[in-house]
mmCIF file of C-alpha atoms in Angstrom:
data_model
loop_
_atom_site.group_PDB
_atom_site.id
_atom_site.type_symbol
_atom_site.label_atom_id
_atom_site.label_comp_id
_atom_site.label_asym_id
_atom_site.label_seq_id
_atom_site.Cartn_x
_atom_site.Cartn_y
_atom_site.Cartn_z
ATOM 1 C CA MET A 1 51.269 151.983 24.679
ATOM 2 C CA ALA A 2 49.965 150.531 21.376
ATOM 3 C CA ALA A 3 53.472 149.377 20.470
ATOM 4 C CA LEU A 4 53.832 147.702 23.865
ATOM 5 C CA VAL A 5 50.505 145.874 23.380
ATOM 6 C CA ARG A 6 51.563 144.721 19.899
ATOM 7 C CA LYS A 7 54.881 143.474 21.296
ATOM 8 C CA SER A 8 53.149 141.628 24.127
ATOM 9 C CA CYS A 9 50.644 140.059 21.760
ATOM 10 C CA SER A 10 53.442 138.984 19.416
ATOM 11 C CA ALA A 11 55.324 137.358 22.279
ATOM 12 C CA LEU A 12 52.156 135.634 23.449
ATOM 13 C CA HIS A 13 51.480 134.366 19.927
ATOM 14 C CA ARG A 14 55.006 132.940 19.650
ATOM 15 C CA SER A 15 54.593 131.254 23.038
ATOM 16 C CA VAL A 16 51.225 129.741 22.070
ATOM 17 C CA SER A 17 52.637 128.615 18.726
ATOM 18 C CA ARG A 18 55.581 126.896 20.468
ATOM 19 C CA HIS A 19 53.198 125.111 22.835
ATOM 20 C CA ALA A 20 50.936 124.083 19.945
ATOM 21 C CA ARG A 21 53.895 122.700 18.005
ATOM 22 C CA LEU A 22 55.099 120.853 21.091
ATOM 23 C CA ALA A 23 51.638 119.370 21.656
ATOM 24 C CA THR A 24 51.503 118.249 18.029
ATOM 25 C CA VAL A 25 54.924 116.612 18.316
ATOM 26 C CA CYS A 26 53.888 114.868 21.549
ATOM 27 C CA ARG A 27 50.711 113.528 19.966
ATOM 28 C CA SER A 28 52.678 112.378 16.938
ATOM 29 C CA MET A 29 55.195 110.583 19.125
ATOM 30 C CA ALA A 30 52.420 108.976 21.169
ATOM 31 C CA SER A 31 50.586 107.869 18.038
ATOM 32 C CA LYS A 32 53.662 106.009 16.837
ATOM 33 C CA THR A 33 53.949 103.816 19.926
ATOM 34 C CA PRO A 34 53.777 100.060 19.165
ATOM 35 C CA VAL A 35 50.538 98.604 17.862
ATOM 36 C CA GLY A 36 49.728 94.958 18.477
ATOM 37 C CA PHE A 37 48.350 92.820 15.651
ATOM 38 C CA ILE A 38 47.102 89.258 16.111
ATOM 39 C CA GLY A 39 46.146 87.160 13.098
ATOM 40 C CA LEU A 40 48.409 87.413 10.038
ATOM 41 C CA GLY A 41 46.346 85.513 7.474
ATOM 42 C CA ASN A 42 45.175 86.566 4.004
ATOM 43 C CA MET A 43 43.608 89.729 5.409
ATOM 44 C CA GLY A 44 45.644 90.388 8.553
ATOM 45 C CA ASN A 45 49.031 90.278 6.832
ATOM 46 C CA PRO A 46 48.432 93.150 4.366
ATOM 47 C CA MET A 47 46.491 95.115 6.987
ATOM 48 C CA ALA A 48 49.385 94.963 9.439
ATOM 49 C CA LYS A 49 51.858 95.818 6.690
ATOM 50 C CA ASN A 50 49.925 99.005 6.008
ATOM 51 C CA LEU A 51 50.389 99.975 9.656
ATOM 52 C CA LEU A 52 54.133 99.476 9.174
ATOM 53 C CA LYS A 53 54.041 101.615 6.024
ATOM 54 C CA HIS A 54 52.451 104.420 8.046
ATOM 55 C CA GLY A 55 55.287 104.324 10.554
ATOM 56 C CA TYR A 56 53.708 102.321 13.357
ATOM 57 C CA PRO A 57 55.978 99.755 15.048
ATOM 58 C CA VAL A 58 54.007 96.491 15.013
ATOM 59 C CA VAL A 59 54.139 93.740 17.637
ATOM 60 C CA ALA A 60 52.521 90.656 16.136
ATOM 61 C CA PHE A 61 51.446 87.087 16.784
ATOM 62 C CA ASP A 62 50.008 84.271 14.679
ATOM 63 C CA VAL A 63 49.573 80.588 15.454
ATOM 64 C CA PHE A 64 51.264 79.682 12.164
ATOM 65 C CA PRO A 65 55.075 80.162 12.278
ATOM 66 C CA GLU A 66 55.337 80.695 8.513
ATOM 67 C CA ALA A 67 52.992 83.704 8.735
ATOM 68 C CA CYS A 68 55.157 85.123 11.521
ATOM 69 C CA LYS A 69 58.366 84.590 9.558
ATOM 70 C CA ASP A 70 57.034 86.465 6.538
ATOM 71 C CA PHE A 71 55.912 89.331 8.717
ATOM 72 C CA GLN A 72 59.126 89.459 10.730
ATOM 73 C CA ASP A 73 60.977 89.918 7.438
ATOM 74 C CA SER A 74 58.794 93.002 6.911
ATOM 75 C CA GLY A 75 60.107 94.595 10.105
ATOM 76 C CA ALA A 76 57.621 93.579 12.803
ATOM 77 C CA GLN A 77 58.438 92.230 16.258
ATOM 78 C CA ILE A 78 57.057 88.702 16.717
ATOM 79 C CA THR A 79 55.898 87.411 20.105
ATOM 80 C CA ASP A 80 55.034 83.971 21.482
ATOM 81 C CA SER A 81 51.411 84.581 22.486
ATOM 82 C CA PRO A 82 48.541 87.099 22.490
ATOM 83 C CA ALA A 83 49.356 87.813 26.147
ATOM 84 C CA ASP A 84 52.866 88.873 25.143
ATOM 85 C CA VAL A 85 51.399 91.240 22.555
ATOM 86 C CA ALA A 86 49.222 92.811 25.268
ATOM 87 C CA GLU A 87 52.265 93.237 27.476
ATOM 88 C CA LYS A 88 54.117 95.196 24.794
ATOM 89 C CA ALA A 89 51.295 97.256 23.222
ATOM 90 C CA ASP A 90 48.286 99.148 24.547
ATOM 91 C CA ARG A 91 46.542 99.295 21.173
ATOM 92 C CA ILE A 92 45.808 95.909 19.627
ATOM 93 C CA ILE A 93 43.997 94.823 16.473
ATOM 94 C CA THR A 94 42.814 91.227 16.068
ATOM 95 C CA MET A 95 41.865 89.604 12.751
ATOM 96 C CA LEU A 96 40.710 86.034 13.345
ATOM 97 C CA PRO A 97 38.693 83.385 11.464
ATOM 98 C CA SER A 98 35.865 82.631 13.903
ATOM 99 C CA SER A 99 34.101 83.349 17.182
ATOM 100 C CA ALA A 100 35.931 80.442 18.827
ATOM 101 C CA ASN A 101 39.305 81.841 17.749
ATOM 102 C CA ALA A 102 38.402 85.278 19.085
ATOM 103 C CA ILE A 103 37.313 83.883 22.448
ATOM 104 C CA GLU A 104 40.576 81.937 22.767
ATOM 105 C CA VAL A 105 42.782 84.883 21.774
ATOM 106 C CA TYR A 106 41.098 87.223 24.246
ATOM 107 C CA THR A 107 40.234 84.983 27.185
ATOM 108 C CA GLY A 108 42.396 81.854 26.769
ATOM 109 C CA SER A 109 45.243 80.754 29.052
ATOM 110 C CA ASN A 110 47.703 82.859 27.015
ATOM 111 C CA GLY A 111 45.127 85.375 25.881
ATOM 112 C CA ILE A 112 45.206 89.144 25.694
ATOM 113 C CA LEU A 113 43.346 89.598 28.972
ATOM 114 C CA LYS A 114 46.106 87.838 30.918
ATOM 115 C CA LYS A 115 48.425 90.817 30.485
ATOM 116 C CA VAL A 116 46.274 93.641 29.118
ATOM 117 C CA LYS A 117 47.061 97.103 30.493
ATOM 118 C CA LYS A 118 44.374 99.372 31.904
ATOM 119 C CA GLY A 119 43.243 101.893 29.319
ATOM 120 C CA SER A 120 44.252 99.683 26.382
ATOM 121 C CA LEU A 121 42.229 99.901 23.163
ATOM 122 C CA LEU A 122 41.360 96.480 21.728
ATOM 123 C CA ILE A 123 39.896 96.440 18.205
ATOM 124 C CA ASP A 124 38.530 93.180 16.821
ATOM 125 C CA SER A 125 38.272 93.124 13.024
ATOM 126 C CA SER A 126 37.219 89.467 12.862
ATOM 127 C CA THR A 127 33.741 88.658 11.580
ATOM 128 C CA ILE A 128 32.067 86.909 14.507
ATOM 129 C CA ASP A 129 28.710 86.571 16.218
ATOM 130 C CA PRO A 130 27.580 89.997 17.507
ATOM 131 C CA ALA A 131 26.661 88.315 20.810
ATOM 132 C CA VAL A 132 30.267 87.141 21.205
ATOM 133 C CA SER A 133 31.527 90.679 20.583
ATOM 134 C CA LYS A 134 29.258 91.926 23.362
ATOM 135 C CA GLU A 135 30.511 89.255 25.790
ATOM 136 C CA LEU A 136 34.147 90.011 24.970
ATOM 137 C CA ALA A 137 33.474 93.714 25.537
ATOM 138 C CA LYS A 138 32.184 92.931 29.029
ATOM 139 C CA GLU A 139 35.288 90.874 29.871
ATOM 140 C CA VAL A 140 37.588 93.567 28.512
ATOM 141 C CA GLU A 141 35.769 96.261 30.488
ATOM 142 C CA LYS A 142 36.341 94.292 33.703
ATOM 143 C CA MET A 143 40.085 94.669 33.067
ATOM 144 C CA GLY A 144 39.801 98.433 32.652
ATOM 145 C CA ALA A 145 40.338 98.346 28.886
ATOM 146 C CA VAL A 146 38.157 99.267 25.882
ATOM 147 C CA PHE A 147 36.821 96.829 23.260
ATOM 148 C CA MET A 148 35.479 97.780 19.838
ATOM 149 C CA ASP A 149 34.277 95.514 17.034
ATOM 150 C CA ALA A 150 35.440 96.676 13.620
ATOM 151 C CA PRO A 151 34.910 94.047 10.910
ATOM 152 C CA VAL A 152 35.949 94.884 7.365
ATOM 153 C CA SER A 153 34.669 94.717 3.820
ATOM 154 C CA GLY A 154 36.639 94.862 0.590
ATOM 155 C CA GLY A 155 38.592 91.611 0.429
ATOM 156 C CA VAL A 156 42.302 90.914 0.067
ATOM 157 C CA GLY A 157 42.784 93.432 -2.749
ATOM 158 C CA ALA A 158 41.448 96.278 -0.624
ATOM 159 C CA ALA A 159 43.493 95.052 2.341
ATOM 160 C CA ARG A 160 46.663 95.313 0.240
ATOM 161 C CA SER A 161 45.832 98.738 -1.167
ATOM 162 C CA GLY A 162 44.598 100.135 2.149
ATOM 163 C CA ASN A 163 41.070 100.682 0.827
ATOM 164 C CA LEU A 164 39.015 98.602 3.240
ATOM 165 C CA THR A 165 35.734 99.682 4.791
ATOM 166 C CA PHE A 166 35.609 99.308 8.584
ATOM 167 C CA MET A 167 32.257 99.035 10.366
ATOM 168 C CA VAL A 168 32.888 100.047 13.979
ATOM 169 C CA GLY A 169 30.851 99.341 17.081
ATOM 170 C CA GLY A 170 31.692 100.532 20.594
ATOM 171 C CA VAL A 171 31.873 103.549 22.865
ATOM 172 C CA GLU A 172 31.535 106.603 20.619
ATOM 173 C CA GLN A 173 34.078 108.609 22.639
ATOM 174 C CA GLU A 174 36.749 106.053 21.652
ATOM 175 C CA PHE A 175 35.925 106.141 17.951
ATOM 176 C CA ASP A 176 38.501 108.805 17.053
ATOM 177 C CA ALA A 177 41.283 106.812 18.743
ATOM 178 C CA ALA A 178 40.283 103.712 16.780
ATOM 179 C CA LYS A 179 39.895 105.673 13.551
ATOM 180 C CA GLU A 180 43.491 106.943 13.784
ATOM 181 C CA LEU A 181 44.727 103.375 13.326
ATOM 182 C CA LEU A 182 42.014 102.081 11.027
ATOM 183 C CA THR A 183 42.445 104.943 8.555
ATOM 184 C CA CYS A 184 45.910 103.553 7.753
ATOM 185 C CA MET A 185 44.175 100.517 6.283
ATOM 186 C CA ALA A 186 40.934 101.981 4.993
ATOM 187 C CA ALA A 187 39.091 104.145 2.517
ATOM 188 C CA ASN A 188 36.081 104.276 4.848
ATOM 189 C CA VAL A 189 35.740 104.017 8.636
ATOM 190 C CA VAL A 190 32.079 104.118 9.694
ATOM 191 C CA TYR A 191 30.766 104.347 13.251
ATOM 192 C CA CYS A 192 27.739 102.055 13.567
ATOM 193 C CA GLY A 193 26.750 102.338 17.235
ATOM 194 C CA GLU A 194 27.273 100.273 20.376
ATOM 195 C CA VAL A 195 29.418 97.119 20.526
ATOM 196 C CA GLY A 196 28.054 94.482 18.149
ATOM 197 C CA THR A 197 26.614 96.861 15.567
ATOM 198 C CA GLY A 198 29.783 96.658 13.464
ATOM 199 C CA GLN A 199 29.317 92.885 13.296
ATOM 200 C CA ALA A 200 25.628 93.332 12.502
ATOM 201 C CA ALA A 201 26.459 95.566 9.526
ATOM 202 C CA LYS A 202 29.119 93.124 8.319
ATOM 203 C CA ILE A 203 26.969 89.989 8.363
ATOM 204 C CA CYS A 204 24.170 91.851 6.574
ATOM 205 C CA ASN A 205 26.654 92.969 3.920
ATOM 206 C CA ASN A 206 28.067 89.471 3.462
ATOM 207 C CA MET A 207 24.634 87.895 3.170
ATOM 208 C CA LEU A 208 23.887 90.288 0.307
ATOM 209 C CA LEU A 209 27.333 89.624 -1.173
ATOM 210 C CA ALA A 210 26.687 85.861 -1.235
ATOM 211 C CA ILE A 211 23.258 86.293 -2.786
ATOM 212 C CA GLY A 212 24.718 88.645 -5.405
ATOM 213 C CA MET A 213 27.618 86.325 -6.235
ATOM 214 C CA ILE A 214 25.335 83.321 -6.682
ATOM 215 C CA GLY A 215 23.026 85.406 -8.879
ATOM 216 C CA THR A 216 25.954 86.614 -10.983
ATOM 217 C CA ALA A 217 27.326 83.069 -11.355
ATOM 218 C CA GLU A 218 23.904 81.708 -12.396
ATOM 219 C CA THR A 219 23.421 84.544 -14.876
ATOM 220 C CA MET A 220 26.856 84.154 -16.442
ATOM 221 C CA ASN A 221 26.434 80.390 -16.698
ATOM 222 C CA LEU A 222 23.025 80.743 -18.361
ATOM 223 C CA GLY A 223 24.319 83.334 -20.831
ATOM 224 C CA ILE A 224 27.312 81.185 -21.772
ATOM 225 C CA ARG A 225 25.057 78.181 -22.373
ATOM 226 C CA LEU A 226 22.886 80.388 -24.575
ATOM 227 C CA GLY A 227 25.926 81.143 -26.714
ATOM 228 C CA LEU A 228 26.985 84.546 -25.373
ATOM 229 C CA ASP A 229 30.650 85.438 -25.044
ATOM 230 C CA PRO A 230 31.303 85.841 -21.279
ATOM 231 C CA LYS A 231 33.237 89.110 -21.669
ATOM 232 C CA LEU A 232 30.477 90.568 -23.808
ATOM 233 C CA LEU A 233 27.808 89.436 -21.356
ATOM 234 C CA ALA A 234 29.723 90.939 -18.424
ATOM 235 C CA LYS A 235 30.077 94.218 -20.356
ATOM 236 C CA ILE A 236 26.327 94.316 -21.025
ATOM 237 C CA LEU A 237 25.457 93.524 -17.401
ATOM 238 C CA ASN A 238 27.781 96.241 -16.184
ATOM 239 C CA MET A 239 26.084 98.914 -18.294
ATOM 240 C CA SER A 240 22.612 97.658 -17.399
ATOM 241 C CA SER A 241 20.351 97.309 -14.360
ATOM 242 C CA GLY A 242 21.840 93.939 -13.398
ATOM 243 C CA ARG A 243 25.189 95.510 -12.554
ATOM 244 C CA CYS A 244 26.618 94.651 -9.116
ATOM 245 C CA TRP A 245 29.972 94.325 -7.339
ATOM 246 C CA SER A 246 30.189 90.632 -8.218
ATOM 247 C CA SER A 247 29.786 91.400 -11.908
ATOM 248 C CA ASP A 248 31.906 94.543 -12.331
ATOM 249 C CA THR A 249 34.642 94.173 -9.693
ATOM 250 C CA TYR A 250 34.925 90.474 -8.775
ATOM 251 C CA ASN A 251 33.536 88.568 -11.750
ATOM 252 C CA PRO A 252 33.418 84.822 -11.071
ATOM 253 C CA VAL A 253 34.054 83.672 -14.650
ATOM 254 C CA PRO A 254 37.673 82.805 -15.555
ATOM 255 C CA GLY A 255 39.052 85.032 -18.307
ATOM 256 C CA VAL A 256 36.609 87.894 -17.848
ATOM 257 C CA MET A 257 38.743 89.983 -15.475
ATOM 258 C CA GLU A 258 42.397 90.215 -14.451
ATOM 259 C CA GLY A 259 43.584 90.262 -10.858
ATOM 260 C CA VAL A 260 40.629 88.432 -9.298
ATOM 261 C CA PRO A 261 40.525 84.878 -7.885
ATOM 262 C CA SER A 262 38.640 83.528 -10.912
ATOM 263 C CA ALA A 263 41.731 84.418 -12.960
ATOM 264 C CA ASN A 264 43.903 82.342 -10.606
ATOM 265 C CA ASN A 265 41.986 79.075 -10.255
ATOM 266 C CA TYR A 266 40.002 80.687 -7.423
ATOM 267 C CA GLN A 267 43.050 80.894 -5.167
ATOM 268 C CA GLY A 268 43.357 83.667 -2.565
ATOM 269 C CA GLY A 269 40.523 86.055 -1.869
ATOM 270 C CA PHE A 270 37.682 85.209 0.508
ATOM 271 C CA GLY A 271 37.368 81.497 1.156
ATOM 272 C CA THR A 272 34.182 79.500 0.711
ATOM 273 C CA THR A 273 34.500 78.215 4.280
ATOM 274 C CA LEU A 274 34.525 81.773 5.612
ATOM 275 C CA MET A 275 31.526 82.740 3.522
ATOM 276 C CA ALA A 276 29.624 79.706 4.815
ATOM 277 C CA LYS A 277 30.574 80.747 8.356
ATOM 278 C CA ASP A 278 29.376 84.325 7.859
ATOM 279 C CA LEU A 279 26.105 83.139 6.340
ATOM 280 C CA GLY A 280 25.667 80.904 9.374
ATOM 281 C CA LEU A 281 26.058 83.967 11.600
ATOM 282 C CA ALA A 282 23.468 85.788 9.502
ATOM 283 C CA GLN A 283 21.048 82.874 9.822
ATOM 284 C CA ASN A 284 21.539 82.715 13.594
ATOM 285 C CA SER A 285 20.757 86.413 13.808
ATOM 286 C CA ALA A 286 17.774 86.033 11.497
ATOM 287 C CA THR A 287 16.399 83.288 13.743
ATOM 288 C CA ASN A 288 16.998 85.332 16.892
ATOM 289 C CA THR A 289 15.255 88.393 15.451
ATOM 290 C CA LYS A 290 12.538 86.414 13.641
ATOM 291 C CA SER A 291 13.623 87.963 10.313
ATOM 292 C CA PRO A 292 12.627 86.111 7.107
ATOM 293 C CA THR A 293 15.717 85.590 4.914
ATOM 294 C CA PRO A 294 14.807 82.922 2.339
ATOM 295 C CA LEU A 295 17.577 83.842 -0.121
ATOM 296 C CA GLY A 296 20.108 84.168 2.689
ATOM 297 C CA SER A 297 19.125 80.725 3.953
ATOM 298 C CA LEU A 298 19.430 79.176 0.488
ATOM 299 C CA SER A 299 22.821 80.861 -0.021
ATOM 300 C CA HIS A 300 23.999 79.360 3.270
ATOM 301 C CA GLN A 301 22.994 75.888 2.114
ATOM 302 C CA ILE A 302 24.737 76.343 -1.255
ATOM 303 C CA TYR A 303 28.021 77.407 0.353
ATOM 304 C CA ARG A 304 27.832 74.613 2.914
ATOM 305 C CA LEU A 305 27.316 72.149 0.069
ATOM 306 C CA MET A 306 30.296 73.629 -1.756
ATOM 307 C CA CYS A 307 32.452 73.052 1.336
ATOM 308 C CA ALA A 308 31.418 69.386 1.305
ATOM 309 C CA LYS A 309 32.167 69.105 -2.432
ATOM 310 C CA GLY A 310 35.816 70.187 -2.322
ATOM 311 C CA TYR A 311 35.478 73.970 -2.627
ATOM 312 C CA ALA A 312 36.214 74.821 1.005
ATOM 313 C CA THR A 313 39.612 76.430 0.363
ATOM 314 C CA LYS A 314 38.669 78.095 -2.914
ATOM 315 C CA ASP A 315 37.452 81.675 -3.152
ATOM 316 C CA PHE A 316 33.699 82.082 -2.698
ATOM 317 C CA SER A 317 33.352 83.147 -6.362
ATOM 318 C CA SER A 318 34.051 79.496 -7.243
ATOM 319 C CA VAL A 319 30.292 79.055 -6.947
ATOM 320 C CA PHE A 320 30.399 79.612 -10.735
ATOM 321 C CA GLN A 321 32.604 76.526 -11.134
ATOM 322 C CA PHE A 322 30.349 74.620 -8.731
ATOM 323 C CA LEU A 323 27.297 75.382 -10.869
ATOM 324 C CA ARG A 324 29.167 74.431 -14.068
ATOM 325 C CA GLU A 325 29.767 70.925 -12.715
ATOM 326 C CA ASP A 326 26.274 70.014 -13.905
ATOM 327 C CA GLU A 327 27.003 71.270 -17.440
ATOM 328 C CA SER A 328 26.619 67.857 -18.987
ATOM 329 C CA ALA A 329 23.223 67.304 -17.365
#
């Protein structure tokens, strides 16, 4: 009898194991179904390429043909509109410059919602007004799909290396499904709460980033004028209490670090226009919540002034160069 029980148990174990393996294979096959990606700019391009590297077929769209051509050469399928992306993929990531762009891509005449499938997962990694994210979520829900906001931090370098941080807002039960895709592009994927909280975390982060970059640029400029070697000053800051991301990872002074925009005439990276936009979002939120943000407000004015003075397309660390313009004063 004992032998018969052992034999039966062994057979049952083999059967369960076969079913488990089959389930794993099915999930793996399902996970590799096409993923839509809309917005192939400085951030979107490397993000989408990381999805390709992880074996996901990518169906993509961008308003600029040259961005599409580069990405098509990488193996993606290019479509003619966001609606066409929605027709071919039930998981879509968008990475767009502004609230207006996001509204158009989702709800425009050729937008995602024209052909979105029920049950689709739509992840917006743009940095936009949290109120706009909430409105888009409502429109998406009407179509039987799911919307999550998932803005990123880390810049172009982290986008290329797959080390971004995603701040995710939306229905918690959908977080694991979103995380499966986002992990291909990230070192950290953090659930923040309901729709809009991802955007809230992002604009708070970027307000601090702007304040820190301006402070670093002012400090480096002062030290240089006092006769300090910039590399030596950066080294001292980075072993002292003034250390911050802008000083030790993204230093704004040309010649201090390799592989950052300041080493390349402030080309690439995170544009001044985008920083001014994000600071505007922070100020809108500060007004709406009656939150005092004097340094955030001043940072917004500085970056807006930079945009008017010819720095709009340069990386936001060019605030160092902007401050140096008054060197002869």
